[in-house]
Short mmCIF file of C-alpha atoms in Angstrom, two decimals:
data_model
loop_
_atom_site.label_atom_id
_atom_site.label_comp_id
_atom_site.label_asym_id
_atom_site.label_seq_id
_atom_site.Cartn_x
_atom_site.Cartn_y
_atom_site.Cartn_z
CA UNK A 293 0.00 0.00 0.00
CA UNK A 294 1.40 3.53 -1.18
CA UNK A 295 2.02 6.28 1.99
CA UNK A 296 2.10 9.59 1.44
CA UNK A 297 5.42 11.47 3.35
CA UNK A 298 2.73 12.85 5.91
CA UNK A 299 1.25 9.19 6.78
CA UNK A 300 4.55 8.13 7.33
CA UNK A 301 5.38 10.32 9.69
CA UNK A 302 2.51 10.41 11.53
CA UNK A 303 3.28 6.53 12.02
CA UNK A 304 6.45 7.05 13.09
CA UNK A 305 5.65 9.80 15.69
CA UNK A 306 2.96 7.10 16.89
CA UNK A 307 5.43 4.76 17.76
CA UNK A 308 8.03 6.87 19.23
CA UNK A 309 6.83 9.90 20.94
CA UNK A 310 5.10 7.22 23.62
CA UNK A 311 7.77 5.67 23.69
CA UNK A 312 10.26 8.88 24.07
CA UNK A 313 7.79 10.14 26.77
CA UNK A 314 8.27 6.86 28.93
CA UNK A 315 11.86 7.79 28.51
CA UNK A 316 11.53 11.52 30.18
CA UNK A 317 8.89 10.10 32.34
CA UNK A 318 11.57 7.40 33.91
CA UNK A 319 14.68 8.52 32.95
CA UNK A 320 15.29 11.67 32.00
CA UNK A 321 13.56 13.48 34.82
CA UNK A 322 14.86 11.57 37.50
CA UNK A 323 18.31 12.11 36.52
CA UNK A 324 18.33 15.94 36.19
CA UNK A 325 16.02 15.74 39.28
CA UNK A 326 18.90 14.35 41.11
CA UNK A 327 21.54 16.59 39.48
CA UNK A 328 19.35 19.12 40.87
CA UNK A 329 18.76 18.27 44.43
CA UNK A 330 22.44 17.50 44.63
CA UNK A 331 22.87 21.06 45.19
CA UNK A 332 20.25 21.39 48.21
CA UNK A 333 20.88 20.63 51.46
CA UNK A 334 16.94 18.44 52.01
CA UNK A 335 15.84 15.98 54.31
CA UNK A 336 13.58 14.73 51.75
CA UNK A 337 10.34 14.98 53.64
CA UNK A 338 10.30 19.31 53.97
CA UNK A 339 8.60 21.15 51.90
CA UNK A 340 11.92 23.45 51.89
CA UNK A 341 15.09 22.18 50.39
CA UNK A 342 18.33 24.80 51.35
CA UNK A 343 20.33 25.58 48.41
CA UNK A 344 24.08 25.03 49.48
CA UNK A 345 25.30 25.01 45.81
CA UNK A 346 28.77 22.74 46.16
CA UNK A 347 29.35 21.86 49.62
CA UNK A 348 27.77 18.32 48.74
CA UNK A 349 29.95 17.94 46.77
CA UNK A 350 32.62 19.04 49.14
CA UNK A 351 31.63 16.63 51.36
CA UNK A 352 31.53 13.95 49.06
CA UNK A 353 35.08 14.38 48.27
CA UNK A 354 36.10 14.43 52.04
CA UNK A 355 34.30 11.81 53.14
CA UNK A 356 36.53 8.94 54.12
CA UNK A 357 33.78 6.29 53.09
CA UNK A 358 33.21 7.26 49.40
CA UNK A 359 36.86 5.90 48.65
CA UNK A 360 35.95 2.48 50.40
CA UNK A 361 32.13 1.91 48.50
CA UNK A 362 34.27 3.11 45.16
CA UNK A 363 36.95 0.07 45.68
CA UNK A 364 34.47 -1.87 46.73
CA UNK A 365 31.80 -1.59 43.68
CA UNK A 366 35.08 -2.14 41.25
CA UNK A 367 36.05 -5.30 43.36
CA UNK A 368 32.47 -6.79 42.79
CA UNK A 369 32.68 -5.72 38.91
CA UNK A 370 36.46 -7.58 38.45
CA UNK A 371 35.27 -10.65 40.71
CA UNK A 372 31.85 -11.30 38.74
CA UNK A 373 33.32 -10.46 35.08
CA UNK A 374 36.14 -13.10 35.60
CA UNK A 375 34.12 -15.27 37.63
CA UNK A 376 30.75 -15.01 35.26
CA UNK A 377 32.94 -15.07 32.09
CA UNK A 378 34.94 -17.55 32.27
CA UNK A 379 31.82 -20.13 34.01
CA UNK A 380 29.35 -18.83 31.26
CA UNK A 381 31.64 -19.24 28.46
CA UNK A 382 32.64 -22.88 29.85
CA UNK A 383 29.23 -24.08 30.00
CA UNK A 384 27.93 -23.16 26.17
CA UNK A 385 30.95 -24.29 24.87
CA UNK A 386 29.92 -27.66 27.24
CA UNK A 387 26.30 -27.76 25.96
CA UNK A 388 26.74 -27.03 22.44
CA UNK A 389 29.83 -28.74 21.60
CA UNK A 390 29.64 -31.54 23.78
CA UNK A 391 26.42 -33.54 22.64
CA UNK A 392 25.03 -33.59 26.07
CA UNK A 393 21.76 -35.41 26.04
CA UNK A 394 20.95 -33.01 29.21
CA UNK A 395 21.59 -30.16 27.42
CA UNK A 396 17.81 -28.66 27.50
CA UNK A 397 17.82 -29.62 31.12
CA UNK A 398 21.20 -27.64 32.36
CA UNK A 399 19.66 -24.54 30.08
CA UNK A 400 17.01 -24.61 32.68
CA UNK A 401 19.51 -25.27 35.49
CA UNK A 402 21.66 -22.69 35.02
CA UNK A 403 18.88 -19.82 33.56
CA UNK A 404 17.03 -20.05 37.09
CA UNK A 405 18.41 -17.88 39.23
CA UNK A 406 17.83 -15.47 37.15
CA UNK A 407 14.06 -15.48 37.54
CA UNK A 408 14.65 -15.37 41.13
CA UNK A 409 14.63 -12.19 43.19
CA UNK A 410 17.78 -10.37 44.11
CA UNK A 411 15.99 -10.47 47.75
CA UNK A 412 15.53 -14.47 47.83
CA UNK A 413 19.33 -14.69 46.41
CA UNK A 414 20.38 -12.92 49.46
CA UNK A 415 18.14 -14.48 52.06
CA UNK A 416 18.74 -17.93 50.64
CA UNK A 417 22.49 -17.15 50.39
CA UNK A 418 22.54 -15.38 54.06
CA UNK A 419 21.42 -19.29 55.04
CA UNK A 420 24.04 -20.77 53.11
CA UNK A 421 26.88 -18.61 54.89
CA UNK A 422 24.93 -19.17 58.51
CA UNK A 423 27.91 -19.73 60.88
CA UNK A 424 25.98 -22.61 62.69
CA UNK A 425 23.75 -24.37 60.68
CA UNK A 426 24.90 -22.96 57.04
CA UNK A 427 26.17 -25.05 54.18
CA UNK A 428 29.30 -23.51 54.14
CA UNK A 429 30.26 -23.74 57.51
CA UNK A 430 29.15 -27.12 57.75
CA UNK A 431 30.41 -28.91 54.38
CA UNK A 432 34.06 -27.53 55.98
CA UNK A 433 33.42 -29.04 58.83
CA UNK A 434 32.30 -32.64 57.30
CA UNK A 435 35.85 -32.33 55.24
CA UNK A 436 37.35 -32.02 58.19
CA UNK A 437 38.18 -28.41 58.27
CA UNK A 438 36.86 -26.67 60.85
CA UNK A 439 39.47 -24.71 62.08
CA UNK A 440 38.36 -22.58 58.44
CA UNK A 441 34.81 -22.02 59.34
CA UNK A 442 33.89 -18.57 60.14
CA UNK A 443 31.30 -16.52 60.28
CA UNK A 444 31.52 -15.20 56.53
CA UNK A 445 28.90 -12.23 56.48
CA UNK A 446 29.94 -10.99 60.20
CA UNK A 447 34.44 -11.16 58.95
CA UNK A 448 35.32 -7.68 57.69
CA UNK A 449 38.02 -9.44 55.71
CA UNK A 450 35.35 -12.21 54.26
CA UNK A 451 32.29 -10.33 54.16
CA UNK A 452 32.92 -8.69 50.66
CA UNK A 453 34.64 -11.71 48.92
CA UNK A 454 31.34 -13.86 50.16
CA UNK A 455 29.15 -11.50 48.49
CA UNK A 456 30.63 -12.60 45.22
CA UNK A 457 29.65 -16.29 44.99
CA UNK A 458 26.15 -15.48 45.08
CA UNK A 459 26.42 -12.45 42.29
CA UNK A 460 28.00 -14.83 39.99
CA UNK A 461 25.59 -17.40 40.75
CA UNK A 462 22.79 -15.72 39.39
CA UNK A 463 24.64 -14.28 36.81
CA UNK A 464 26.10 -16.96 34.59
CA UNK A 465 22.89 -18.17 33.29
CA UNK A 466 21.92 -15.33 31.10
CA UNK A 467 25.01 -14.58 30.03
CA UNK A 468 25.61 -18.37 29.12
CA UNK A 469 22.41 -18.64 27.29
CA UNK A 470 23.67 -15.18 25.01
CA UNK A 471 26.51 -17.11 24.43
CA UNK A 472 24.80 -20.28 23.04
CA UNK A 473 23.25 -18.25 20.55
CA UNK A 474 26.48 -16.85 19.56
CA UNK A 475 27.77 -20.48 19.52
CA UNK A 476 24.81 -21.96 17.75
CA UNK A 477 25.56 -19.18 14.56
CA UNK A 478 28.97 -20.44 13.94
CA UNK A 479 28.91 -22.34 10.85
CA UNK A 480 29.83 -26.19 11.52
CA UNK A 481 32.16 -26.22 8.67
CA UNK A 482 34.51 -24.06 10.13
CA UNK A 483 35.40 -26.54 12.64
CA UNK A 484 35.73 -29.14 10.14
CA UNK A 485 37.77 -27.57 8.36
CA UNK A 486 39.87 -26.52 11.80
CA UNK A 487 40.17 -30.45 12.17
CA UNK A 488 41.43 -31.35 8.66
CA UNK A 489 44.22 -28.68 9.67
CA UNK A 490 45.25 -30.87 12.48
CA UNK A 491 43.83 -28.13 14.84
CA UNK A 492 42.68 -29.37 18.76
CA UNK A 493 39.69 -28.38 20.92
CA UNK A 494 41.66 -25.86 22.66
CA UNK A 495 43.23 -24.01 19.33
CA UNK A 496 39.31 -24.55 17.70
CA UNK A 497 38.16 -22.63 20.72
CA UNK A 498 40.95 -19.59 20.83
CA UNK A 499 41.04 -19.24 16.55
CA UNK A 500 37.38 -20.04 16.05
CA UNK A 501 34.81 -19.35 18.94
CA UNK A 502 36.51 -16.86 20.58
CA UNK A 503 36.67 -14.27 17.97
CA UNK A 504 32.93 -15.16 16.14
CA UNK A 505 31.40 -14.93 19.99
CA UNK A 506 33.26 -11.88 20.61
CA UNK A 507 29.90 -9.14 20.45
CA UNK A 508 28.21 -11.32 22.76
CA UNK A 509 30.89 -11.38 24.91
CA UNK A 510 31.73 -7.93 25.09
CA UNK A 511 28.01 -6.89 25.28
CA UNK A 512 28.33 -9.16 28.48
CA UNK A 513 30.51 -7.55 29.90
CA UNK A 514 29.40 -3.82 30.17
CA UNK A 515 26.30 -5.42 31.16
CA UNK A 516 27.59 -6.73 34.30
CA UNK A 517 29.53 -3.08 34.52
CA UNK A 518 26.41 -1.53 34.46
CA UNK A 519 24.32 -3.96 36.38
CA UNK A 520 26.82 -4.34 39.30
CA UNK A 521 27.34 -0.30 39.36
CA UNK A 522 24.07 0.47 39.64
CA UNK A 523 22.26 -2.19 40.91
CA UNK A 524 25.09 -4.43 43.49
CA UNK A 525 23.44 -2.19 46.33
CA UNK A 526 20.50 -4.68 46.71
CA UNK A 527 22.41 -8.28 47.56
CA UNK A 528 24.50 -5.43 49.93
CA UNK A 529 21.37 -4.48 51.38
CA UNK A 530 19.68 -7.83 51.92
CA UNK A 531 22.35 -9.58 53.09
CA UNK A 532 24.97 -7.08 54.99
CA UNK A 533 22.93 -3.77 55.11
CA UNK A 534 27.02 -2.88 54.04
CA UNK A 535 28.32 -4.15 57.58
CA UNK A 536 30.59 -4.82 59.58
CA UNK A 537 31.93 -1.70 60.09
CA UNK A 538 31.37 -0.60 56.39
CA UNK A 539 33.54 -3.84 54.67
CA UNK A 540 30.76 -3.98 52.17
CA UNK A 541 28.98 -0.57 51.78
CA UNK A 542 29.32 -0.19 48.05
CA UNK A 543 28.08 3.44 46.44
CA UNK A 544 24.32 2.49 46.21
CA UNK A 545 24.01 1.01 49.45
CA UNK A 546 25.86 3.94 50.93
CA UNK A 547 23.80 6.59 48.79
CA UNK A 548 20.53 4.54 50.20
CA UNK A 549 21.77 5.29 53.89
CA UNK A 550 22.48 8.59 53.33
CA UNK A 551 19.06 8.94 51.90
CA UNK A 552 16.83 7.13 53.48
CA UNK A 553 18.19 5.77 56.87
CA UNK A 554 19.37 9.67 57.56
CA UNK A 555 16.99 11.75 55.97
CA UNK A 556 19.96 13.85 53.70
CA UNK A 557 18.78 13.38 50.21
CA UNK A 558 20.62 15.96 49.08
CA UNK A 559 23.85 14.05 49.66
CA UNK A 560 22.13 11.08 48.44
CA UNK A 561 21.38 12.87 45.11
CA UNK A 562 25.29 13.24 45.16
CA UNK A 563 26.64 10.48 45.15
CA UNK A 564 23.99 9.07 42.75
CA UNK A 565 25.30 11.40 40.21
CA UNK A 566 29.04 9.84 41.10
CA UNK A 567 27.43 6.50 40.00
CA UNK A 568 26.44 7.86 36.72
CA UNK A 569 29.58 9.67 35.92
CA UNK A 570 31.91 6.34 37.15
CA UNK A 571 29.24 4.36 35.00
CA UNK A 572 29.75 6.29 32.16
CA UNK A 573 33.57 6.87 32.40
CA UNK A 574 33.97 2.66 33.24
CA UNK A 575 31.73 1.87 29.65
CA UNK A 576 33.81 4.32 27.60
CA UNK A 577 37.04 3.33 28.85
CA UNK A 578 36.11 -0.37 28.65
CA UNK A 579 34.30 0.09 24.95
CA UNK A 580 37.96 1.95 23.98
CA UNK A 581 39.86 -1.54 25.21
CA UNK A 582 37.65 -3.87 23.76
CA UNK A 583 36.86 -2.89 20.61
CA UNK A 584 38.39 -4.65 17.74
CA UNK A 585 37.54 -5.42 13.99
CA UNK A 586 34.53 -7.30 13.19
CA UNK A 587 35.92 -11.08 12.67
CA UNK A 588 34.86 -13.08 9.55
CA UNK A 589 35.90 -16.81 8.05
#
């Protein structure tokens, strides 16, 4: 059916000025709101908000616990992109290289934490570290090692490294399934071909998968940059509240006590716009390293 220039556009504005009004609605305006409030000295529940123009930020850059929740966010981000990575990429190689009858089955497996709750990660895994009656605790103690149990969550040299067994639990599934269907695309003759050569699993994997999976797997990884960034502050929350003594407060969780445990959302709104400029200064620099020429057989 012929369009006229004015039809089209008329569709077009149909489909995206909703959609670009969601956008403002959830995005936009929240983020200059907080660039805005970020210059207010506001307890969040007063009608008056005291305009104190930098001394937030001031503050923010003399407060001896910003440095800590910084280190502590980037910890989290190295920990679950090695961790994730190199689990996730093991497994789809497993299930689609391997002819595993189970292979449906371990999809499942592995893809279900995911459509769990952040909050039932961190209860269930708060049980798992339980110094008494945790599996942890209690698995070291059937191996006979018991002189290593501990009380993980309550150690302010274990409490942060704990935290990262359940964030690449329920990570690897997704980002194993993405790289199934990166898998999957690779053309079957290029491994033949790899094995007339005289070329091994291993060299198949490094000359062959690696570089044809390589979107996925970058798209993976500023995906858990992002994702751990903004959004680590709710395993923090559940299962440490960013105790003892501050061992795990990571930005959001600190932001969230500043916030809403102490009523200073204007210091709150602070260091939520240090999230988004680290956020967006970690993705650039990161996009810069990783970026290489698209790789074709």
């Amino acid at each position: 059916m012929v369009q006229s220039k004015k039809q089209r556009y008329l569709f077009l504005a149909f489909c995206l000025v909703p959609t670009f009004l969601m956008f403002a609605l959830f995005t936009l305006y929240p983020l200059f709101n907080g660039l805005y409030y970020s210059f207010f000295q506001w307890s969040g529940s007063s009608s008056l908000a005291e305009f104190t123009g930098f001394d937030n930020y001031r503050k923010l850059f003399n407060d001896e616990i910003i440095p800590a929740t910084i280190w502590h966010d980037y910890f989290l981000v190295i920990t679950k992109i090695i961790g994730i990575m190199i689990l996730a990429t093991f497994f789809a190689v497993a299930l689609t290289q391997m002819r595993i009858k189970e292979a449906p089955f371990y999809r499942i497996v592995f893809f279900f934490p995911n459509i769990m709750s952040v909050v039932v990660i961190g209860i269930l895994w708060m049980f798992i570290y339980n110094p008494s009656l945790g599996l942890v605790n209690s698995g070291l103690e059937f191996l006979g090692l018991g002189e290593w149990t501990k009380a993980w969550l309550g150690n302010e040299k274990w409490a942060l490294p704990s935290l990262v067994l359940p964030s690449v639990w329920a990570g690897i599934g997704l980002f194993m399934l993405m790289l199934m269907g990166g898998i999957s695309n690779i053309s079957k003759s290029y491994y033949e071909a790899a094995e007339i050569d005289g070329a091994n699993g291993w060299q198949q994997f490094w000359k062959i998968t690696l570089p044809l999976v390589w979107p996925q797997i970058k798209i993976s990884i500023l995906y858990i940059i992002i994702t751990t960034l903004n959004g680590s502050f709710i395993i923090v929350q559940v299962m440490t509240k960013g105790g003892p003594n501050n061992a795990t407060h990571v930005m959001g969780s600190y932001l969230y006590e500043e916030a809403f445990v102490k009523y200073n959302f204007g210091y709150g709104a602070t260091i939520g716009v240090m999230i988004l400029v680290l956020s967006l200064i970690t993705v650039l620099i990161m996009q810069y390293f990783m970026r290489r020429e698209k790789v074709e057989y």
